[in-house]
Amino acid sequence: MVEQRLPRAVFRLEAPHALSGLFAAFGTKIFATHHTGRRRAPMFDVCTRALTFGPGHKSLPNSYCSAYVQVDGKLFFLDTGSFEMLDPPPPLPDDSLGNIMVVWKWENLPEPPFFSSYYMVSHAVHPDERTIFFSTEKRTQKRAKVASFSFDTESCEWTRRGEWRLPFKGRGYFDPELDAWVGLSDHLDTIGHLCACEVVSAADANGPPVWKLSKDQLFCVDPTEKHIGATLVYMGGRSKFCLVETLSIDDRGDDIWEDLVPERLRYLLRVTTFFLKYDKNGDLRTAKHRRVRSYRLPKIATRYCDHLEKPVAFWI
């Protein structure tokens, strides 16, 4: 596969390294919420290509175990110590209305019932556009305990759903064509496969949802390539998705001196777009046609493994 150079950057912004979890999509804006000591956080609008500023978090966020979730125009943030909500940006000041100041800030929400003992492993927004499901895990010496919870964004109430978890890693997306949540499998023996999960009722207490595993392996299969991390993005339409994968290749070559030569790695960003469907047997499959492009990453972009293990991608 031909390696390409990354497209030229549209916008550059100074920010602390190794904090890739602190980027969020908010409407048509990309929100960089890194804690830099400043009171405001930059927001770049991908449509107007204009830079504005929004409120920063009240305390230092944990980028390694966090999630930004957009529901009904509002942005929700959950990490290991806080649960907050940010309303849509207020309108620009109008001089004809006088000096009316609108306070725009993150609002504290009721603390999740799992803060003290569990950590979040996956989440998904219900198609009712008001309920967020979170799955959590607690590892002990004997086994891992799991539990799922839901949060109603209108009533601001938490509900414990049961001793089960969603089958995907990180974020799952609701696909109306498949009538299912879709995400990357979190099971060790099915890494690189997608799973389509039955949508759990937002009103009733149900058991573990039924789910199907895709037949296709989406991660790199070339033995010379080593998978590092991946992010799945839903592009809408008729079950269109994009997989953003980071991988490494050892450039030492296959010769008798390989073990004596220091490892020389180059890193790639592979972007695969595809359509997902059920075949005639009801199995989950990707359509035959996929668009795959590989980009060679510059050394400065590979200095911090956080960016490689959790590549950040949005569809706006």
PDB file of C-alpha atoms in Angstrom:
ATOM      1  CA  MET A   1       0.000   0.000   0.000  1.00  0.00           C
ATOM      2  CA  VAL A   2       1.358   3.426  -0.977  1.00  0.00           C
ATOM      3  CA  GLU A   3       2.192   5.666   1.967  1.00  0.00           C
ATOM      4  CA  GLN A   4       1.132   9.281   1.611  1.00  0.00           C
ATOM      5  CA  ARG A   5       2.128  12.454   3.387  1.00  0.00           C
ATOM      6  CA  LEU A   6      -0.383  13.920   5.776  1.00  0.00           C
ATOM      7  CA  PRO A   7      -2.418  16.802   4.328  1.00  0.00           C
ATOM      8  CA  ARG A   8      -1.289  20.257   5.388  1.00  0.00           C
ATOM      9  CA  ALA A   9      -2.625  21.365   8.745  1.00  0.00           C
ATOM     10  CA  VAL A  10      -5.599  23.717   8.579  1.00  0.00           C
ATOM     11  CA  PHE A  11      -4.893  25.160  12.008  1.00  0.00           C
ATOM     12  CA  ARG A  12      -2.169  24.811  14.630  1.00  0.00           C
ATOM     13  CA  LEU A  13      -2.552  25.347  18.354  1.00  0.00           C
ATOM     14  CA  GLU A  14      -0.099  25.185  21.245  1.00  0.00           C
ATOM     15  CA  ALA A  15      -1.158  22.636  23.845  1.00  0.00           C
ATOM     16  CA  PRO A  16       0.401  20.238  26.372  1.00  0.00           C
ATOM     17  CA  HIS A  17       1.406  16.907  24.861  1.00  0.00           C
ATOM     18  CA  ALA A  18       0.075  13.459  25.765  1.00  0.00           C
ATOM     19  CA  LEU A  19      -3.455  14.705  26.501  1.00  0.00           C
ATOM     20  CA  SER A  20      -5.350  13.571  23.426  1.00  0.00           C
ATOM     21  CA  GLY A  21      -8.454  12.762  25.485  1.00  0.00           C
ATOM     22  CA  LEU A  22      -9.133  16.461  26.021  1.00  0.00           C
ATOM     23  CA  PHE A  23     -10.418  17.260  22.541  1.00  0.00           C
ATOM     24  CA  ALA A  24     -14.161  17.297  21.915  1.00  0.00           C
ATOM     25  CA  ALA A  25     -16.525  17.944  19.017  1.00  0.00           C
ATOM     26  CA  PHE A  26     -19.153  20.536  19.975  1.00  0.00           C
ATOM     27  CA  GLY A  27     -21.514  21.374  17.133  1.00  0.00           C
ATOM     28  CA  THR A  28     -19.264  22.547  14.286  1.00  0.00           C
ATOM     29  CA  LYS A  29     -16.403  23.307  16.659  1.00  0.00           C
ATOM     30  CA  ILE A  30     -13.412  21.360  17.944  1.00  0.00           C
ATOM     31  CA  PHE A  31     -12.994  22.174  21.622  1.00  0.00           C
ATOM     32  CA  ALA A  32      -9.510  21.890  23.210  1.00  0.00           C
ATOM     33  CA  THR A  33     -10.073  21.708  26.968  1.00  0.00           C
ATOM     34  CA  HIS A  34      -6.467  21.243  28.091  1.00  0.00           C
ATOM     35  CA  HIS A  35      -5.792  22.725  31.509  1.00  0.00           C
ATOM     36  CA  THR A  36      -3.170  25.391  30.823  1.00  0.00           C
ATOM     37  CA  GLY A  37      -3.818  27.771  33.696  1.00  0.00           C
ATOM     38  CA  ARG A  38      -5.908  30.037  31.498  1.00  0.00           C
ATOM     39  CA  ARG A  39      -9.601  30.516  32.232  1.00  0.00           C
ATOM     40  CA  ARG A  40     -10.693  30.051  28.620  1.00  0.00           C
ATOM     41  CA  ALA A  41     -10.369  27.094  26.248  1.00  0.00           C
ATOM     42  CA  PRO A  42      -9.948  27.543  22.468  1.00  0.00           C
ATOM     43  CA  MET A  43     -12.626  26.355  20.042  1.00  0.00           C
ATOM     44  CA  PHE A  44     -11.976  26.078  16.299  1.00  0.00           C
ATOM     45  CA  ASP A  45     -15.002  26.147  13.982  1.00  0.00           C
ATOM     46  CA  VAL A  46     -14.394  23.813  11.034  1.00  0.00           C
ATOM     47  CA  CYS A  47     -17.031  25.589   8.905  1.00  0.00           C
ATOM     48  CA  THR A  48     -16.029  29.218   9.393  1.00  0.00           C
ATOM     49  CA  ARG A  49     -12.385  28.429  10.250  1.00  0.00           C
ATOM     50  CA  ALA A  50     -12.661  30.949  13.046  1.00  0.00           C
ATOM     51  CA  LEU A  51     -11.145  30.672  16.512  1.00  0.00           C
ATOM     52  CA  THR A  52     -13.232  31.502  19.560  1.00  0.00           C
ATOM     53  CA  PHE A  53     -12.936  30.703  23.250  1.00  0.00           C
ATOM     54  CA  GLY A  54     -15.138  28.812  25.662  1.00  0.00           C
ATOM     55  CA  PRO A  55     -15.036  28.076  29.385  1.00  0.00           C
ATOM     56  CA  GLY A  56     -12.349  25.811  30.758  1.00  0.00           C
ATOM     57  CA  HIS A  57     -13.020  23.045  33.247  1.00  0.00           C
ATOM     58  CA  LYS A  58     -13.200  24.003  36.903  1.00  0.00           C
ATOM     59  CA  SER A  59     -10.474  21.524  37.834  1.00  0.00           C
ATOM     60  CA  LEU A  60      -7.754  19.560  36.088  1.00  0.00           C
ATOM     61  CA  PRO A  61      -9.507  16.909  33.951  1.00  0.00           C
ATOM     62  CA  ASN A  62      -8.264  13.329  33.674  1.00  0.00           C
ATOM     63  CA  SER A  63      -7.587  12.731  29.983  1.00  0.00           C
ATOM     64  CA  TYR A  64      -6.817   9.017  30.424  1.00  0.00           C
ATOM     65  CA  CYS A  65     -10.238   7.981  31.707  1.00  0.00           C
ATOM     66  CA  SER A  66     -12.753  10.472  30.398  1.00  0.00           C
ATOM     67  CA  ALA A  67     -15.526  10.930  27.858  1.00  0.00           C
ATOM     68  CA  TYR A  68     -17.156  13.855  26.101  1.00  0.00           C
ATOM     69  CA  VAL A  69     -20.723  13.158  24.994  1.00  0.00           C
ATOM     70  CA  GLN A  70     -22.864  15.532  22.952  1.00  0.00           C
ATOM     71  CA  VAL A  71     -26.629  15.252  23.535  1.00  0.00           C
ATOM     72  CA  ASP A  72     -29.296  17.641  22.238  1.00  0.00           C
ATOM     73  CA  GLY A  73     -26.779  20.410  21.625  1.00  0.00           C
ATOM     74  CA  LYS A  74     -25.233  20.136  25.091  1.00  0.00           C
ATOM     75  CA  LEU A  75     -21.774  18.794  25.894  1.00  0.00           C
ATOM     76  CA  PHE A  76     -21.345  16.391  28.819  1.00  0.00           C
ATOM     77  CA  PHE A  77     -17.992  15.504  30.375  1.00  0.00           C
ATOM     78  CA  LEU A  78     -17.257  12.592  32.696  1.00  0.00           C
ATOM     79  CA  ASP A  79     -13.929  11.596  34.202  1.00  0.00           C
ATOM     80  CA  THR A  80     -12.799   9.959  37.435  1.00  0.00           C
ATOM     81  CA  GLY A  81     -13.693  12.917  39.626  1.00  0.00           C
ATOM     82  CA  SER A  82     -16.302  15.107  37.972  1.00  0.00           C
ATOM     83  CA  PHE A  83     -19.457  15.067  35.873  1.00  0.00           C
ATOM     84  CA  GLU A  84     -20.238  18.353  34.113  1.00  0.00           C
ATOM     85  CA  MET A  85     -22.449  19.844  31.419  1.00  0.00           C
ATOM     86  CA  LEU A  86     -21.940  22.786  29.079  1.00  0.00           C
ATOM     87  CA  ASP A  87     -24.830  24.523  27.312  1.00  0.00           C
ATOM     88  CA  PRO A  88     -24.517  25.581  23.652  1.00  0.00           C
ATOM     89  CA  PRO A  89     -22.541  28.786  23.044  1.00  0.00           C
ATOM     90  CA  PRO A  90     -24.594  31.892  23.874  1.00  0.00           C
ATOM     91  CA  PRO A  91     -25.369  34.405  21.098  1.00  0.00           C
ATOM     92  CA  LEU A  92     -22.882  37.176  20.449  1.00  0.00           C
ATOM     93  CA  PRO A  93     -23.439  40.400  22.408  1.00  0.00           C
ATOM     94  CA  ASP A  94     -25.900  42.847  20.846  1.00  0.00           C
ATOM     95  CA  ASP A  95     -25.156  46.501  21.640  1.00  0.00           C
ATOM     96  CA  SER A  96     -28.799  47.428  21.056  1.00  0.00           C
ATOM     97  CA  LEU A  97     -29.811  45.292  24.039  1.00  0.00           C
ATOM     98  CA  GLY A  98     -27.410  46.962  26.425  1.00  0.00           C
ATOM     99  CA  ASN A  99     -24.564  45.388  28.354  1.00  0.00           C
ATOM    100  CA  ILE A 100     -26.208  42.074  29.192  1.00  0.00           C
ATOM    101  CA  MET A 101     -23.570  39.589  30.313  1.00  0.00           C
ATOM    102  CA  VAL A 102     -24.285  35.904  29.818  1.00  0.00           C
ATOM    103  CA  VAL A 103     -22.361  33.605  32.158  1.00  0.00           C
ATOM    104  CA  TRP A 104     -21.251  30.595  30.139  1.00  0.00           C
ATOM    105  CA  LYS A 105     -19.615  27.911  32.242  1.00  0.00           C
ATOM    106  CA  TRP A 106     -19.503  24.196  32.992  1.00  0.00           C
ATOM    107  CA  GLU A 107     -22.271  23.150  35.395  1.00  0.00           C
ATOM    108  CA  ASN A 108     -21.802  20.387  37.961  1.00  0.00           C
ATOM    109  CA  LEU A 109     -24.176  17.423  37.641  1.00  0.00           C
ATOM    110  CA  PRO A 110     -25.182  14.721  40.152  1.00  0.00           C
ATOM    111  CA  GLU A 111     -22.229  12.492  40.957  1.00  0.00           C
ATOM    112  CA  PRO A 112     -22.328   9.065  39.269  1.00  0.00           C
ATOM    113  CA  PRO A 113     -23.009   6.175  41.668  1.00  0.00           C
ATOM    114  CA  PHE A 114     -19.895   4.360  40.460  1.00  0.00           C
ATOM    115  CA  PHE A 115     -17.299   7.057  41.245  1.00  0.00           C
ATOM    116  CA  SER A 116     -15.995   5.421  44.415  1.00  0.00           C
ATOM    117  CA  SER A 117     -15.206   1.949  43.098  1.00  0.00           C
ATOM    118  CA  TYR A 118     -15.626   1.577  39.313  1.00  0.00           C
ATOM    119  CA  TYR A 119     -14.131   3.238  36.253  1.00  0.00           C
ATOM    120  CA  MET A 120     -15.857   3.833  32.926  1.00  0.00           C
ATOM    121  CA  VAL A 121     -14.998   1.580  29.964  1.00  0.00           C
ATOM    122  CA  SER A 122     -17.715   2.335  27.380  1.00  0.00           C
ATOM    123  CA  HIS A 123     -20.658   4.602  26.680  1.00  0.00           C
ATOM    124  CA  ALA A 124     -23.411   5.252  24.146  1.00  0.00           C
ATOM    125  CA  VAL A 125     -26.255   7.715  23.602  1.00  0.00           C
ATOM    126  CA  HIS A 126     -29.761   6.253  23.399  1.00  0.00           C
ATOM    127  CA  PRO A 127     -31.760   7.130  20.243  1.00  0.00           C
ATOM    128  CA  ASP A 128     -34.223   9.039  22.461  1.00  0.00           C
ATOM    129  CA  GLU A 129     -31.508  11.749  22.502  1.00  0.00           C
ATOM    130  CA  ARG A 130     -31.759  12.242  26.252  1.00  0.00           C
ATOM    131  CA  THR A 131     -30.319   9.112  27.881  1.00  0.00           C
ATOM    132  CA  ILE A 132     -26.619   8.228  28.102  1.00  0.00           C
ATOM    133  CA  PHE A 133     -25.538   4.683  28.983  1.00  0.00           C
ATOM    134  CA  PHE A 134     -22.221   4.073  30.754  1.00  0.00           C
ATOM    135  CA  SER A 135     -20.582   0.714  31.392  1.00  0.00           C
ATOM    136  CA  THR A 136     -18.046   0.407  34.190  1.00  0.00           C
ATOM    137  CA  GLU A 137     -15.528  -2.086  35.458  1.00  0.00           C
ATOM    138  CA  LYS A 138     -13.774  -2.850  38.722  1.00  0.00           C
ATOM    139  CA  ARG A 139     -10.813  -5.205  38.693  1.00  0.00           C
ATOM    140  CA  THR A 140     -10.119  -7.331  41.740  1.00  0.00           C
ATOM    141  CA  GLN A 141      -7.540 -10.037  42.374  1.00  0.00           C
ATOM    142  CA  LYS A 142     -10.030 -12.750  41.439  1.00  0.00           C
ATOM    143  CA  ARG A 143     -12.060 -11.244  38.593  1.00  0.00           C
ATOM    144  CA  ALA A 144     -13.413  -8.094  36.989  1.00  0.00           C
ATOM    145  CA  LYS A 145     -16.756  -6.823  38.247  1.00  0.00           C
ATOM    146  CA  VAL A 146     -18.894  -4.930  35.753  1.00  0.00           C
ATOM    147  CA  ALA A 147     -22.003  -2.775  35.959  1.00  0.00           C
ATOM    148  CA  SER A 148     -23.975  -0.463  33.676  1.00  0.00           C
ATOM    149  CA  PHE A 149     -25.743   2.789  34.492  1.00  0.00           C
ATOM    150  CA  SER A 150     -27.805   5.350  32.609  1.00  0.00           C
ATOM    151  CA  PHE A 151     -28.172   9.100  33.042  1.00  0.00           C
ATOM    152  CA  ASP A 152     -31.294  11.020  32.020  1.00  0.00           C
ATOM    153  CA  THR A 153     -30.086  14.405  30.757  1.00  0.00           C
ATOM    154  CA  GLU A 154     -33.512  16.019  31.291  1.00  0.00           C
ATOM    155  CA  SER A 155     -34.326  14.842  34.813  1.00  0.00           C
ATOM    156  CA  CYS A 156     -30.610  14.622  35.798  1.00  0.00           C
ATOM    157  CA  GLU A 157     -31.168  11.228  37.423  1.00  0.00           C
ATOM    158  CA  TRP A 158     -28.928   8.163  37.504  1.00  0.00           C
ATOM    159  CA  THR A 159     -30.261   4.601  37.178  1.00  0.00           C
ATOM    160  CA  ARG A 160     -28.357   1.374  37.822  1.00  0.00           C
ATOM    161  CA  ARG A 161     -29.058  -1.030  34.939  1.00  0.00           C
ATOM    162  CA  GLY A 162     -27.468  -4.245  36.133  1.00  0.00           C
ATOM    163  CA  GLU A 163     -24.346  -6.361  36.450  1.00  0.00           C
ATOM    164  CA  TRP A 164     -23.449  -6.315  32.758  1.00  0.00           C
ATOM    165  CA  ARG A 165     -21.548  -4.084  30.361  1.00  0.00           C
ATOM    166  CA  LEU A 166     -21.769  -2.916  26.774  1.00  0.00           C
ATOM    167  CA  PRO A 167     -19.601  -5.136  24.522  1.00  0.00           C
ATOM    168  CA  PHE A 168     -17.585  -2.404  22.853  1.00  0.00           C
ATOM    169  CA  LYS A 169     -14.587  -0.330  23.890  1.00  0.00           C
ATOM    170  CA  GLY A 170     -15.045   3.384  24.377  1.00  0.00           C
ATOM    171  CA  ARG A 171     -17.835   4.979  22.410  1.00  0.00           C
ATOM    172  CA  GLY A 172     -20.649   3.187  20.636  1.00  0.00           C
ATOM    173  CA  TYR A 173     -22.770   4.869  17.954  1.00  0.00           C
ATOM    174  CA  PHE A 174     -26.458   4.369  17.262  1.00  0.00           C
ATOM    175  CA  ASP A 175     -27.008   3.400  13.619  1.00  0.00           C
ATOM    176  CA  PRO A 176     -30.698   3.670  12.605  1.00  0.00           C
ATOM    177  CA  GLU A 177     -30.161   1.451   9.550  1.00  0.00           C
ATOM    178  CA  LEU A 178     -28.961  -1.427  11.733  1.00  0.00           C
ATOM    179  CA  ASP A 179     -31.138  -0.358  14.694  1.00  0.00           C
ATOM    180  CA  ALA A 180     -28.145  -1.026  16.942  1.00  0.00           C
ATOM    181  CA  TRP A 181     -25.239   0.517  18.785  1.00  0.00           C
ATOM    182  CA  VAL A 182     -21.999  -0.113  16.893  1.00  0.00           C
ATOM    183  CA  GLY A 183     -18.489  -0.053  18.353  1.00  0.00           C
ATOM    184  CA  LEU A 184     -15.096  -1.763  18.420  1.00  0.00           C
ATOM    185  CA  SER A 185     -15.114  -5.073  20.259  1.00  0.00           C
ATOM    186  CA  ASP A 186     -13.458  -5.006  23.672  1.00  0.00           C
ATOM    187  CA  HIS A 187     -12.891  -8.769  23.955  1.00  0.00           C
ATOM    188  CA  LEU A 188      -9.251  -9.845  23.718  1.00  0.00           C
ATOM    189  CA  ASP A 189      -9.931 -12.666  21.273  1.00  0.00           C
ATOM    190  CA  THR A 190     -11.967 -10.449  18.915  1.00  0.00           C
ATOM    191  CA  ILE A 191      -9.825  -7.312  18.814  1.00  0.00           C
ATOM    192  CA  GLY A 192     -10.220  -5.616  15.435  1.00  0.00           C
ATOM    193  CA  HIS A 193     -13.817  -6.709  14.922  1.00  0.00           C
ATOM    194  CA  LEU A 194     -16.935  -4.587  15.191  1.00  0.00           C
ATOM    195  CA  CYS A 195     -19.954  -5.449  17.278  1.00  0.00           C
ATOM    196  CA  ALA A 196     -23.574  -4.396  16.815  1.00  0.00           C
ATOM    197  CA  CYS A 197     -25.409  -4.260  20.129  1.00  0.00           C
ATOM    198  CA  GLU A 198     -29.137  -4.283  20.767  1.00  0.00           C
ATOM    199  CA  VAL A 199     -30.349  -0.894  22.046  1.00  0.00           C
ATOM    200  CA  VAL A 200     -31.416  -1.167  25.671  1.00  0.00           C
ATOM    201  CA  SER A 201     -34.754   0.346  26.695  1.00  0.00           C
ATOM    202  CA  ALA A 202     -34.341   3.738  28.322  1.00  0.00           C
ATOM    203  CA  ALA A 203     -37.403   3.235  30.522  1.00  0.00           C
ATOM    204  CA  ASP A 204     -37.354  -0.395  31.645  1.00  0.00           C
ATOM    205  CA  ALA A 205     -34.766  -2.430  33.520  1.00  0.00           C
ATOM    206  CA  ASN A 206     -33.391  -5.042  31.138  1.00  0.00           C
ATOM    207  CA  GLY A 207     -30.744  -7.734  31.247  1.00  0.00           C
ATOM    208  CA  PRO A 208     -27.585  -7.761  29.122  1.00  0.00           C
ATOM    209  CA  PRO A 209     -28.271  -6.686  25.519  1.00  0.00           C
ATOM    210  CA  VAL A 210     -27.937  -9.150  22.648  1.00  0.00           C
ATOM    211  CA  TRP A 211     -25.068  -8.372  20.290  1.00  0.00           C
ATOM    212  CA  LYS A 212     -23.422  -9.658  17.116  1.00  0.00           C
ATOM    213  CA  LEU A 213     -19.776  -9.712  16.124  1.00  0.00           C
ATOM    214  CA  SER A 214     -18.657  -8.780  12.620  1.00  0.00           C
ATOM    215  CA  LYS A 215     -17.056 -11.434  10.445  1.00  0.00           C
ATOM    216  CA  ASP A 216     -14.375  -9.067   9.161  1.00  0.00           C
ATOM    217  CA  GLN A 217     -11.050  -8.169  10.776  1.00  0.00           C
ATOM    218  CA  LEU A 218     -10.464  -4.435  10.322  1.00  0.00           C
ATOM    219  CA  PHE A 219      -7.106  -3.984  12.026  1.00  0.00           C
ATOM    220  CA  CYS A 220      -3.815  -4.550  10.204  1.00  0.00           C
ATOM    221  CA  VAL A 221      -3.198  -8.187   9.276  1.00  0.00           C
ATOM    222  CA  ASP A 222       0.229  -7.801   7.635  1.00  0.00           C
ATOM    223  CA  PRO A 223       2.780  -9.581   9.905  1.00  0.00           C
ATOM    224  CA  THR A 224       5.250  -6.717   9.366  1.00  0.00           C
ATOM    225  CA  GLU A 225       2.767  -4.244  10.852  1.00  0.00           C
ATOM    226  CA  LYS A 226       1.998  -3.856  14.551  1.00  0.00           C
ATOM    227  CA  HIS A 227      -1.327  -2.441  15.699  1.00  0.00           C
ATOM    228  CA  ILE A 228      -1.095   0.330  18.325  1.00  0.00           C
ATOM    229  CA  GLY A 229      -4.511   1.956  18.658  1.00  0.00           C
ATOM    230  CA  ALA A 230      -7.738   2.778  16.839  1.00  0.00           C
ATOM    231  CA  THR A 231     -10.815   4.985  16.928  1.00  0.00           C
ATOM    232  CA  LEU A 232     -14.141   4.334  15.217  1.00  0.00           C
ATOM    233  CA  VAL A 233     -16.202   7.240  13.853  1.00  0.00           C
ATOM    234  CA  TYR A 234     -19.802   7.099  12.612  1.00  0.00           C
ATOM    235  CA  MET A 235     -20.332   9.106   9.403  1.00  0.00           C
ATOM    236  CA  GLY A 236     -24.099   8.721   9.126  1.00  0.00           C
ATOM    237  CA  GLY A 237     -25.858   7.899   5.882  1.00  0.00           C
ATOM    238  CA  ARG A 238     -26.452   4.225   5.218  1.00  0.00           C
ATOM    239  CA  SER A 239     -24.262   2.769   7.972  1.00  0.00           C
ATOM    240  CA  LYS A 240     -21.069   4.518   6.890  1.00  0.00           C
ATOM    241  CA  PHE A 241     -18.120   4.366   9.269  1.00  0.00           C
ATOM    242  CA  CYS A 242     -14.480   5.396   9.411  1.00  0.00           C
ATOM    243  CA  LEU A 243     -11.733   3.531  11.252  1.00  0.00           C
ATOM    244  CA  VAL A 244      -8.654   5.533  12.216  1.00  0.00           C
ATOM    245  CA  GLU A 245      -5.813   3.172  13.140  1.00  0.00           C
ATOM    246  CA  THR A 246      -2.224   3.782  14.188  1.00  0.00           C
ATOM    247  CA  LEU A 247       0.425   1.132  13.555  1.00  0.00           C
ATOM    248  CA  SER A 248       4.173   0.702  13.420  1.00  0.00           C
ATOM    249  CA  ILE A 249       6.521  -0.979  10.952  1.00  0.00           C
ATOM    250  CA  ASP A 250      10.067  -2.124  11.721  1.00  0.00           C
ATOM    251  CA  ASP A 251      12.417  -0.873   8.985  1.00  0.00           C
ATOM    252  CA  ARG A 252      15.349  -3.127   9.914  1.00  0.00           C
ATOM    253  CA  GLY A 253      14.421  -5.610   7.237  1.00  0.00           C
ATOM    254  CA  ASP A 254      14.500  -9.399   7.359  1.00  0.00           C
ATOM    255  CA  ASP A 255      18.149 -10.404   7.399  1.00  0.00           C
ATOM    256  CA  ILE A 256      20.626 -12.261   9.575  1.00  0.00           C
ATOM    257  CA  TRP A 257      21.721  -9.051  11.344  1.00  0.00           C
ATOM    258  CA  GLU A 258      18.222  -8.011  12.358  1.00  0.00           C
ATOM    259  CA  ASP A 259      18.629  -8.917  16.037  1.00  0.00           C
ATOM    260  CA  LEU A 260      21.896  -6.960  16.258  1.00  0.00           C
ATOM    261  CA  VAL A 261      20.557  -3.739  14.742  1.00  0.00           C
ATOM    262  CA  PRO A 262      18.560  -1.304  16.936  1.00  0.00           C
ATOM    263  CA  GLU A 263      14.863  -1.244  16.219  1.00  0.00           C
ATOM    264  CA  ARG A 264      13.912   1.353  13.604  1.00  0.00           C
ATOM    265  CA  LEU A 265      10.208   2.029  13.650  1.00  0.00           C
ATOM    266  CA  ARG A 266       8.128   4.201  11.419  1.00  0.00           C
ATOM    267  CA  TYR A 267       4.529   4.974  12.285  1.00  0.00           C
ATOM    268  CA  LEU A 268       1.483   5.102  10.060  1.00  0.00           C
ATOM    269  CA  LEU A 269      -1.991   6.533  10.366  1.00  0.00           C
ATOM    270  CA  ARG A 270      -4.395   4.340   8.391  1.00  0.00           C
ATOM    271  CA  VAL A 271      -7.862   5.664   7.539  1.00  0.00           C
ATOM    272  CA  THR A 272     -10.460   3.153   6.322  1.00  0.00           C
ATOM    273  CA  THR A 273     -13.998   4.124   5.320  1.00  0.00           C
ATOM    274  CA  PHE A 274     -16.607   1.426   4.804  1.00  0.00           C
ATOM    275  CA  PHE A 275     -20.285   0.543   4.992  1.00  0.00           C
ATOM    276  CA  LEU A 276     -21.698  -1.946   7.487  1.00  0.00           C
ATOM    277  CA  LYS A 277     -24.630  -4.281   6.853  1.00  0.00           C
ATOM    278  CA  TYR A 278     -26.308  -7.556   7.753  1.00  0.00           C
ATOM    279  CA  ASP A 279     -25.925 -10.239   5.082  1.00  0.00           C
ATOM    280  CA  LYS A 280     -28.669 -12.653   4.021  1.00  0.00           C
ATOM    281  CA  ASN A 281     -27.820 -14.901   6.976  1.00  0.00           C
ATOM    282  CA  GLY A 282     -28.142 -12.035   9.433  1.00  0.00           C
ATOM    283  CA  ASP A 283     -24.382 -11.832  10.022  1.00  0.00           C
ATOM    284  CA  LEU A 284     -22.703  -8.459  10.491  1.00  0.00           C
ATOM    285  CA  ARG A 285     -20.329  -7.645   7.630  1.00  0.00           C
ATOM    286  CA  THR A 286     -18.559  -4.737   5.993  1.00  0.00           C
ATOM    287  CA  ALA A 287     -19.370  -4.042   2.344  1.00  0.00           C
ATOM    288  CA  LYS A 288     -16.830  -5.335  -0.175  1.00  0.00           C
ATOM    289  CA  HIS A 289     -15.659  -1.891  -1.220  1.00  0.00           C
ATOM    290  CA  ARG A 290     -13.458  -0.108   1.302  1.00  0.00           C
ATOM    291  CA  ARG A 291     -11.420   3.032   0.868  1.00  0.00           C
ATOM    292  CA  VAL A 292      -8.052   2.718   2.607  1.00  0.00           C
ATOM    293  CA  ARG A 293      -5.342   5.341   2.863  1.00  0.00           C
ATOM    294  CA  SER A 294      -2.099   5.232   4.858  1.00  0.00           C
ATOM    295  CA  TYR A 295      -0.223   8.319   6.004  1.00  0.00           C
ATOM    296  CA  ARG A 296       3.290   8.381   7.378  1.00  0.00           C
ATOM    297  CA  LEU A 297       3.430  10.204  10.698  1.00  0.00           C
ATOM    298  CA  PRO A 298       6.248  12.688  11.382  1.00  0.00           C
ATOM    299  CA  LYS A 299       8.546  11.871  14.292  1.00  0.00           C
ATOM    300  CA  ILE A 300       7.281  14.760  16.381  1.00  0.00           C
ATOM    301  CA  ALA A 301       3.779  13.281  16.263  1.00  0.00           C
ATOM    302  CA  THR A 302       4.969   9.900  17.557  1.00  0.00           C
ATOM    303  CA  ARG A 303       6.945  11.104  20.555  1.00  0.00           C
ATOM    304  CA  TYR A 304       4.037  10.560  22.932  1.00  0.00           C
ATOM    305  CA  CYS A 305       2.308   7.170  22.909  1.00  0.00           C
ATOM    306  CA  ASP A 306      -0.971   8.713  24.108  1.00  0.00           C
ATOM    307  CA  HIS A 307      -1.635  10.066  20.608  1.00  0.00           C
ATOM    308  CA  LEU A 308      -0.904   6.672  19.068  1.00  0.00           C
ATOM    309  CA  GLU A 309      -2.917   4.525  21.469  1.00  0.00           C
ATOM    310  CA  LYS A 310      -5.977   6.778  21.337  1.00  0.00           C
ATOM    311  CA  PRO A 311      -6.069   8.653  18.023  1.00  0.00           C
ATOM    312  CA  VAL A 312      -8.591  11.501  18.050  1.00  0.00           C
ATOM    313  CA  ALA A 313     -11.074  11.769  15.189  1.00  0.00           C
ATOM    314  CA  PHE A 314     -14.449  13.450  14.626  1.00  0.00           C
ATOM    315  CA  TRP A 315     -17.118  13.575  11.942  1.00  0.00           C
ATOM    316  CA  ILE A 316     -18.661  17.055  11.986  1.00  0.00           C
TER     317      ILE A 316
END
